[in-house]
GROMACS .gro file of C-alpha atoms in nm:
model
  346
    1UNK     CA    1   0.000   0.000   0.000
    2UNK     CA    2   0.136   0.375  -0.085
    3UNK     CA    3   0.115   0.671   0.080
    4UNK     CA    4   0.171   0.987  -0.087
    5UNK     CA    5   0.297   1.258   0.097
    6UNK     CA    6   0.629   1.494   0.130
    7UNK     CA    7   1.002   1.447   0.264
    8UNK     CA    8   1.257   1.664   0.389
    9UNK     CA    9   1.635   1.557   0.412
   10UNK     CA   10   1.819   1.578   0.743
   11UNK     CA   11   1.868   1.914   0.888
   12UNK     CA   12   1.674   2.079   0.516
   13UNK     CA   13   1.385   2.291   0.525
   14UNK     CA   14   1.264   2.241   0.148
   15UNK     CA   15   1.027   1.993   0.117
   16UNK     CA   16   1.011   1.714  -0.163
   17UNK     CA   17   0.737   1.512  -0.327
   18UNK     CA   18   0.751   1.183  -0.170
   19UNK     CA   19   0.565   0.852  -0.130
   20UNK     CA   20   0.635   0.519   0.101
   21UNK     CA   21   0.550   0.211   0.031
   22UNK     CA   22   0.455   0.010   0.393
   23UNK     CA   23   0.508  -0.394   0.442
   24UNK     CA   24   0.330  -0.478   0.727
   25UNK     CA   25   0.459  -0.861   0.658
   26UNK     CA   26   0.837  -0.773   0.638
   27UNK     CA   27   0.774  -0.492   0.877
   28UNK     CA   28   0.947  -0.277   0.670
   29UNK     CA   29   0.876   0.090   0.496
   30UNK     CA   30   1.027   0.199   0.132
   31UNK     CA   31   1.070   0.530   0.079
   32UNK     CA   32   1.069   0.698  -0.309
   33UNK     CA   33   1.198   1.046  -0.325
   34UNK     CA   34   1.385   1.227  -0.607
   35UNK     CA   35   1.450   0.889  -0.775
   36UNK     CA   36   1.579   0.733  -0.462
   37UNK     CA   37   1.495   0.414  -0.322
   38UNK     CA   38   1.522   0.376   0.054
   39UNK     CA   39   1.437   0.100   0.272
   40UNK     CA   40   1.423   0.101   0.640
   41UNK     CA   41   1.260  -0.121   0.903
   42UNK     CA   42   0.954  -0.084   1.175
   43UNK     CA   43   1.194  -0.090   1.435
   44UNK     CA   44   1.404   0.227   1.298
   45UNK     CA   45   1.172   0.464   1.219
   46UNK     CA   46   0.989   0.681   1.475
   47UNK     CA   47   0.551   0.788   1.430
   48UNK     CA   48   0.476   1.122   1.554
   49UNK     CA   49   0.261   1.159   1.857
   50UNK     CA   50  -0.115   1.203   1.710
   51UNK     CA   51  -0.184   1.571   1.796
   52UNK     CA   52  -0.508   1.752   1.650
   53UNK     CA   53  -0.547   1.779   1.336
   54UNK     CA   54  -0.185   1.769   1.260
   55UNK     CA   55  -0.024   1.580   0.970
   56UNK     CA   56   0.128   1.267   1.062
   57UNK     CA   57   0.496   1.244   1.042
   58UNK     CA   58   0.790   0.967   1.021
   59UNK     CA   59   1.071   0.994   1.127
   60UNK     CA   60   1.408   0.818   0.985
   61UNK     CA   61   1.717   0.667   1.188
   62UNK     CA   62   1.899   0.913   0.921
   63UNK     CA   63   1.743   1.202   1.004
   64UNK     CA   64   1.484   1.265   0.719
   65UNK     CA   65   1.139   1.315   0.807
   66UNK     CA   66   0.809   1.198   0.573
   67UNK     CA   67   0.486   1.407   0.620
   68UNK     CA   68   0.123   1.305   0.512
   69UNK     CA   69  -0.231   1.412   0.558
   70UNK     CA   70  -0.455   1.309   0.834
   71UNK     CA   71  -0.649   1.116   0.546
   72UNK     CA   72  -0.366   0.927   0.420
   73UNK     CA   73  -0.473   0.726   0.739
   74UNK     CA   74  -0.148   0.636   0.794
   75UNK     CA   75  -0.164   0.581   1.129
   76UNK     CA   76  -0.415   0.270   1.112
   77UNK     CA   77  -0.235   0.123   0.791
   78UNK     CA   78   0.114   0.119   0.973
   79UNK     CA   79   0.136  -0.203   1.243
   80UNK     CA   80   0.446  -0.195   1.401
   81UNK     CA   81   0.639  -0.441   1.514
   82UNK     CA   82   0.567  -0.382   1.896
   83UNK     CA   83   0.195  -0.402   1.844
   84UNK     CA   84  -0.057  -0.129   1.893
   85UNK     CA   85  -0.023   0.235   1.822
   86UNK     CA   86   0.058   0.449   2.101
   87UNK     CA   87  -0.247   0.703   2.119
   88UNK     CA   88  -0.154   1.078   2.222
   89UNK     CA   89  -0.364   1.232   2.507
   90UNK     CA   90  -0.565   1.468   2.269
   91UNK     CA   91  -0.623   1.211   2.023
   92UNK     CA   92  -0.788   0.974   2.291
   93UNK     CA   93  -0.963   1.268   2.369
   94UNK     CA   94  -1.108   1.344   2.004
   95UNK     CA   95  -1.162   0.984   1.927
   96UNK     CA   96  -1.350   0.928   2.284
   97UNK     CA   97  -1.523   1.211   2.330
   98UNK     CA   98  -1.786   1.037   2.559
   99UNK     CA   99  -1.564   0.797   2.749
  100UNK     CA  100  -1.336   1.104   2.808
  101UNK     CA  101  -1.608   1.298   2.969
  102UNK     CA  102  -1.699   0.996   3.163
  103UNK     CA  103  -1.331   1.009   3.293
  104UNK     CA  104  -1.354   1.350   3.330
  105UNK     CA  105  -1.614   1.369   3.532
  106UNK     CA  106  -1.442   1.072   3.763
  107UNK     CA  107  -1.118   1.270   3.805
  108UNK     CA  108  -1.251   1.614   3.883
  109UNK     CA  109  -1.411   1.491   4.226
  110UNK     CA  110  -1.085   1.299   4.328
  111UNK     CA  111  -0.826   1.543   4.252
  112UNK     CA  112  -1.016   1.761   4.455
  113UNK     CA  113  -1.057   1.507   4.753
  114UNK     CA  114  -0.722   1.453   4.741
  115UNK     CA  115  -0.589   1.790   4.737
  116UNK     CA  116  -0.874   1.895   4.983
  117UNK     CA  117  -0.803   1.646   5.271
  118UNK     CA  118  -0.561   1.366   5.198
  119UNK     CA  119  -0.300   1.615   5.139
  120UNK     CA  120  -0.369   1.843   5.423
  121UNK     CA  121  -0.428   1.556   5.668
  122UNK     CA  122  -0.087   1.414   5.536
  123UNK     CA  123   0.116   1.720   5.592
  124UNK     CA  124  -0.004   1.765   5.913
  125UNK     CA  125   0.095   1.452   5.989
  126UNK     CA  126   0.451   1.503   5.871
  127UNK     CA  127   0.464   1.871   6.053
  128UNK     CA  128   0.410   1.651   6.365
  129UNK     CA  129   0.616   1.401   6.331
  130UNK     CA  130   0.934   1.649   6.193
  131UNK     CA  131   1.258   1.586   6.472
  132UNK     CA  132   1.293   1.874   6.675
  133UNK     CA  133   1.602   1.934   6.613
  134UNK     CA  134   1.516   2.013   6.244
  135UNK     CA  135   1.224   2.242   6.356
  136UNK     CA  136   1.532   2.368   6.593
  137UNK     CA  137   1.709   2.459   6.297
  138UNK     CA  138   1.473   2.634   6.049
  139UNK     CA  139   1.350   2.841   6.331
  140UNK     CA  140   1.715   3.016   6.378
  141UNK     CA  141   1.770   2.999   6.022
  142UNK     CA  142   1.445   3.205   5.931
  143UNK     CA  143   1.556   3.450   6.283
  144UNK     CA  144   1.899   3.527   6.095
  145UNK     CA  145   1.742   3.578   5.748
  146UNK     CA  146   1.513   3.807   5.907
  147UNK     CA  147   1.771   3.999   6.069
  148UNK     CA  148   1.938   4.015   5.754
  149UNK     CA  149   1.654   4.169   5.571
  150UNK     CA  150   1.351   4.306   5.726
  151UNK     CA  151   1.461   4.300   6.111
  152UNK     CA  152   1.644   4.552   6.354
  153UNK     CA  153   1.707   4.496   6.696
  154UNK     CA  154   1.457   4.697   6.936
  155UNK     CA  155   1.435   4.968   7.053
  156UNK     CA  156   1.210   4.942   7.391
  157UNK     CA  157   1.417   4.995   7.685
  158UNK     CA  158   1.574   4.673   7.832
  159UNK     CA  159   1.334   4.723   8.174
  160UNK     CA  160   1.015   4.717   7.934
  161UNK     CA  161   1.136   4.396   7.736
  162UNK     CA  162   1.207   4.219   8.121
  163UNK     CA  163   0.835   4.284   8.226
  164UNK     CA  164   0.660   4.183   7.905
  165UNK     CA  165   0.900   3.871   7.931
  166UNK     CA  166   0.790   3.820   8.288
  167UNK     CA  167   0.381   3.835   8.164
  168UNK     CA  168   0.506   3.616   7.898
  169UNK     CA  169   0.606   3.334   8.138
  170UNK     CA  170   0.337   3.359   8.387
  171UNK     CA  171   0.037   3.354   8.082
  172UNK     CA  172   0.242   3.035   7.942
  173UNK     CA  173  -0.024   2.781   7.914
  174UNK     CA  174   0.094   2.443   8.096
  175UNK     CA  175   0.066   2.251   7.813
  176UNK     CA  176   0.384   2.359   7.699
  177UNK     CA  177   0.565   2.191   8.027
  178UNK     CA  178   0.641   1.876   7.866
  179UNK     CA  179   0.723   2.054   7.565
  180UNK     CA  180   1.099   2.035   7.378
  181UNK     CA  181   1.036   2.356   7.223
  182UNK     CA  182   0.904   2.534   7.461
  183UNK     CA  183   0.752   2.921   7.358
  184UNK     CA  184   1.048   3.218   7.399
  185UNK     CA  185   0.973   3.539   7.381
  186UNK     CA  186   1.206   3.829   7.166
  187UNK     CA  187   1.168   4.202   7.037
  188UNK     CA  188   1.258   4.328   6.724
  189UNK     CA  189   1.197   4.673   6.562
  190UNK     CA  190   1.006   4.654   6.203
  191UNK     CA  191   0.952   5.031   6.125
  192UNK     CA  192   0.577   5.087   6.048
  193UNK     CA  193   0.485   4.734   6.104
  194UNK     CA  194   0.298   4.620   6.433
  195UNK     CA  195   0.260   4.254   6.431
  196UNK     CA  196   0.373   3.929   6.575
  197UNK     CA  197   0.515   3.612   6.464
  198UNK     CA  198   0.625   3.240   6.563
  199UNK     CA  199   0.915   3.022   6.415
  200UNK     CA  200   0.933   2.703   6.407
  201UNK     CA  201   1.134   2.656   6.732
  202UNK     CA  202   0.856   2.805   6.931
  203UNK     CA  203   1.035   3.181   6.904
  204UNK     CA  204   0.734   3.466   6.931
  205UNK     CA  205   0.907   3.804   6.773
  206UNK     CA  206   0.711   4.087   6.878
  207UNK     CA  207   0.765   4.429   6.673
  208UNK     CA  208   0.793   4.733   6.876
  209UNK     CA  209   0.524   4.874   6.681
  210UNK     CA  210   0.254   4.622   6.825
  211UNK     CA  211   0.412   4.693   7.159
  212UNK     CA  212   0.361   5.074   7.165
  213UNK     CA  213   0.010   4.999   7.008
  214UNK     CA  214  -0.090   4.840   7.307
  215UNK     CA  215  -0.296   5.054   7.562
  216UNK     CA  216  -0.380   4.704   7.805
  217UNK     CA  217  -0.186   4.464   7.926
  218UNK     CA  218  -0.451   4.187   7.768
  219UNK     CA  219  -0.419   4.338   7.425
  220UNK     CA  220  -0.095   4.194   7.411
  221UNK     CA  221  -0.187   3.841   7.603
  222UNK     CA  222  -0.437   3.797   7.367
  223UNK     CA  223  -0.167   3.819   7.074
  224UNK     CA  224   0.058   3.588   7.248
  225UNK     CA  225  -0.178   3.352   7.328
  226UNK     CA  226  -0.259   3.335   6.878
  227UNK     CA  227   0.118   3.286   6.864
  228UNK     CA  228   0.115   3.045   7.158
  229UNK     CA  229  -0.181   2.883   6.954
  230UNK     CA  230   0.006   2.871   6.607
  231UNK     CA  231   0.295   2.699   6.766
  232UNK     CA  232   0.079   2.448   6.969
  233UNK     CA  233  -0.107   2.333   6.672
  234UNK     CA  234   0.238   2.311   6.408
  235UNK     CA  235   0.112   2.537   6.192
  236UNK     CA  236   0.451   2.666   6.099
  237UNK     CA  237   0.536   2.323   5.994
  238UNK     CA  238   0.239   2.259   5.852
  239UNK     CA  239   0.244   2.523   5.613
  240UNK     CA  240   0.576   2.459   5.485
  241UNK     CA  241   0.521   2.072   5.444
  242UNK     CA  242   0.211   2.194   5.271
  243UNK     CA  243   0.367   2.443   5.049
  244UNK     CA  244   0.585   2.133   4.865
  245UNK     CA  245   0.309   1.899   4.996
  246UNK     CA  246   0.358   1.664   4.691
  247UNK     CA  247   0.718   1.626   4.709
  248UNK     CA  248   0.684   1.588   5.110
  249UNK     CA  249   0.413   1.344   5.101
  250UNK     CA  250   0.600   1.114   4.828
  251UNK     CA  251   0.862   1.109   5.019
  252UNK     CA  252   0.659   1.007   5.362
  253UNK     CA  253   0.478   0.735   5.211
  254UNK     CA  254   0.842   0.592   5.065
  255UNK     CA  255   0.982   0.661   5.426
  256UNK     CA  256   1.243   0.830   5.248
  257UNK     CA  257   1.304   1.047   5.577
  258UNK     CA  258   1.628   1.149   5.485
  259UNK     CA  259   1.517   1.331   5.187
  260UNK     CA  260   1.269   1.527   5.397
  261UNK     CA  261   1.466   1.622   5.635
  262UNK     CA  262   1.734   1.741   5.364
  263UNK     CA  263   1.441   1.981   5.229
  264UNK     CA  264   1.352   2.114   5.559
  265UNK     CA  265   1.671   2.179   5.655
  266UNK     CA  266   1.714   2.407   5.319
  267UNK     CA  267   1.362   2.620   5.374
  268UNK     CA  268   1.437   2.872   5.571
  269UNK     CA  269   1.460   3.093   5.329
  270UNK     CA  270   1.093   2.957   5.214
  271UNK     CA  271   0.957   3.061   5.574
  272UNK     CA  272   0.959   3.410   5.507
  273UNK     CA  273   0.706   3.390   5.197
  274UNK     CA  274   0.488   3.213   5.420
  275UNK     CA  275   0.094   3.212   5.545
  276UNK     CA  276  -0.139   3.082   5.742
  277UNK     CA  277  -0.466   2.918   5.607
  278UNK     CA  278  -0.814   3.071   5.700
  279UNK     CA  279  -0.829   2.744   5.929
  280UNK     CA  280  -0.495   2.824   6.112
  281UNK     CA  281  -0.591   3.189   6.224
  282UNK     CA  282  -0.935   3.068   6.332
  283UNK     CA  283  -0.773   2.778   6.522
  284UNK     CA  284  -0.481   3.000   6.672
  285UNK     CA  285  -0.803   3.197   6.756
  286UNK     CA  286  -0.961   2.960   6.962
  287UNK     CA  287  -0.656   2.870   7.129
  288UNK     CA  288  -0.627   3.217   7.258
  289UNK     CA  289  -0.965   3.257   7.356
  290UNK     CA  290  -0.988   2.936   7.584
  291UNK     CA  291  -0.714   3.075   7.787
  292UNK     CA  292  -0.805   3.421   7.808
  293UNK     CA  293  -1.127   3.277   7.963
  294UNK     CA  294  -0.903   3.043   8.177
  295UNK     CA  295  -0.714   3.349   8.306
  296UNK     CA  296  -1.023   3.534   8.327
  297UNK     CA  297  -0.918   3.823   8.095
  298UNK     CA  298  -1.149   3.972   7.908
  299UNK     CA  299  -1.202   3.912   7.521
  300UNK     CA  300  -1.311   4.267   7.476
  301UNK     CA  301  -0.947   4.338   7.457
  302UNK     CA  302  -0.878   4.050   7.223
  303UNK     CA  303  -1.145   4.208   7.019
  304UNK     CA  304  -0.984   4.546   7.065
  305UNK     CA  305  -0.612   4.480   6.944
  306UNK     CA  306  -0.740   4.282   6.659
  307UNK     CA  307  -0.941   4.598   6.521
  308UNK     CA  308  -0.633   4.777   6.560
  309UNK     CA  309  -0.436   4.568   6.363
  310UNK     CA  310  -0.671   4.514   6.103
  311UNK     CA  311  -0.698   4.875   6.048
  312UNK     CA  312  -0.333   4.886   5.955
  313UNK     CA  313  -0.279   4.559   5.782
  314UNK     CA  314  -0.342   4.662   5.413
  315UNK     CA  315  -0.013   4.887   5.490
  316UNK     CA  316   0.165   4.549   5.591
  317UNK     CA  317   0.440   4.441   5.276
  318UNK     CA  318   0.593   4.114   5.410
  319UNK     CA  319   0.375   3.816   5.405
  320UNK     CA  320   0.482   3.650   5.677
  321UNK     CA  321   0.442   4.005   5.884
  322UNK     CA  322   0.089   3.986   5.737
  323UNK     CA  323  -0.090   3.687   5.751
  324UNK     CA  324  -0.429   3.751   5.912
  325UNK     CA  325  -0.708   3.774   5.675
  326UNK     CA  326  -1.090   3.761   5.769
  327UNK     CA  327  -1.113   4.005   6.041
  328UNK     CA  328  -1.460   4.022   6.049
  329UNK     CA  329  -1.481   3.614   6.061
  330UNK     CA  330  -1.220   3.650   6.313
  331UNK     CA  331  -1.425   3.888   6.562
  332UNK     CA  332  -1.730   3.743   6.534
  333UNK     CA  333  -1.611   3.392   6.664
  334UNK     CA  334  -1.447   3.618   7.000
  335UNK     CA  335  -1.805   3.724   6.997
  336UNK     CA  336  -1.959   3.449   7.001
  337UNK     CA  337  -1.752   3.296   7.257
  338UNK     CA  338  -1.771   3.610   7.550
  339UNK     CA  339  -1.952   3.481   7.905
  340UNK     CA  340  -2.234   3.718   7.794
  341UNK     CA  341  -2.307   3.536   7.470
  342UNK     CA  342  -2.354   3.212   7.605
  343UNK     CA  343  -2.584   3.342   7.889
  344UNK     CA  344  -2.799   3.453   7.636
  345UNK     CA  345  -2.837   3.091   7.495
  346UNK     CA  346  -2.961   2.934   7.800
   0.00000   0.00000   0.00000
């Protein structure tokens, strides 16, 4: 059987009137161009990839190429020697259109499963199970980059710092007894910027800013307690092992531990482009509020601080300086969780 179509020679642009001649017995090809003869086998020539509507192409161990229209129906009149055709993506698609919907309509739901909860649930999971000496690590990594780049040391006088460290220690949850990493309080000046953050070793930086913003002493518990919160839950961790959860995950389910720890050990740099999930402030959130309540401070001054900072977070630059979205959310769940509000109910 021939097929007409056109040739090029190795490494030539013009294009020559052509036709092969195919031997599915011999599982051979013989190619006529230009008063040549040439005669190559199945196993040395290479199909193009079925793409569209694109010609179909051969391709020669010498480095000519044969082209042919889609009607030449080359691609069903060639067997080679390995069997079946391979079919390209698209063309399954155009051939299939109704078993590719089908599929379709299978995938869609279970890429979103997975990406929704199996990989969340896995990298939190791996956040928790990350050797503290790692977590050790990538906390005083991040510390130097940040006093590298965005960080100065404070400027609140050194009797200041001692009394918001000595608050610091007696608001300490318990829970963090038993702890290896056990919540540290430091001060940093961040011109224009009044926020709060926690590394990975259990380090809470406090700006200046946020400290001169403060106007009651339970402003500031309240923050502490959301950093406390952050750290208790690994949310750090967890949104770094999230960030490359793919990689991460592979890796955990091939308990190729080494190679995790290898790409922890290299993110501190990663840390600083960093946020939290909705889920994460909301959780830090609660965290905060069940201890305020515990310490019987009032949530009106959680409320208050947060209003303050949400005021002046569009000004924020630095992600990880800025990560607290949904204000509103945020303050109606304090809310909703005051003495008063739950008198109500009954």
């Amino acid at each position: 059987m021939n097929i007409v179509g056109e040739y090029t020679y190795n490494k030539k642009a013009l294009k020559h009137s052509a036709f092969i001649e195919l031997d599915n017995d011999k599982h051979q090809i013989t190619l006529h161009v230009n008063d040549e003869v040439k005669t190559y086998l199945y196993q040395d020539i290479h199909l193009s990839k079925p793409l569209g509507t694109l010609p179909d192409s051969i391709y020669f161990s010498d480095g000519g190429c044969f082209t042919c229209d889609k009607e030449q129906h080359l691609r069903n009149k060639l067997v080679l020697k390995k069997g079946k055709l391979h079919f390209g993506v698209i063309h399954f698609l155009e051939r299939y259109k109704m078993a590719s919907l089908y599929l379709l309509a299978c995938i869609i739901p279970m890429v979103y499963l997975f990406f929704q909860f199996f990989l969340p649930s896995m990298a939190s999971i791996i956040a928790k199970e990350t050797p503290v000496r790692i977590q050790m690590h990538l906390g005083q990594e991040t510390l130097v980059l940040l006093d590298e780049s965005v960080l100065e040391p404070s400027k609140l006088p050194l009797k200041k710092q001692q009394k918001l460290k000595a608050l610091f220690e007696r608001i300490t949850p318990q829970e963090f007894n038993n702890y290896d990493l056990k919540p540290r309080l430091i001060f940093r000046d961040y011109p224009k910027q009044a926020n709060a953050l926690t590394l990975t070793d259990g380090t809470i930086i406090i700006t200046d800013e946020l400290v001169n913003l403060i106007e009651d002493e339970n402003e500031l518990v309240s923050v502490l307690l959301h950093e406390m919160g952050h750290h208790y839950h690994h949310h750090i961790m967890n949104s770094l092992v999230s960030s490359s959860s793919l990689k991460f995950v592979s890796m955990w389910i091939l308990r190729k531990s080494s190679g995790i720890e290898d790409i922890l050990l290299n993110s501190g740099n990663q840390l600083m482009t960093l946020s939290y999930s909705r889920d994460m402030e909301l959780e830090a959130d609660q965290f905060a509020i069940e201890y305020m309540l515990k310490q019987e401070r009032p949530l009106e001054m959680m409320e208050s601080i947060f209003i303050k900072l949400a005021n002046i977070s569009p000004e924020m630059k630095s992600k990880l300086l800025s990560t607290h979205p949904l204000w509103k959310e945020r303050l109606n769940a304090i809310d909703a969780s005051k003495p008063y509000s739950q008198d109500k109910k009954h």
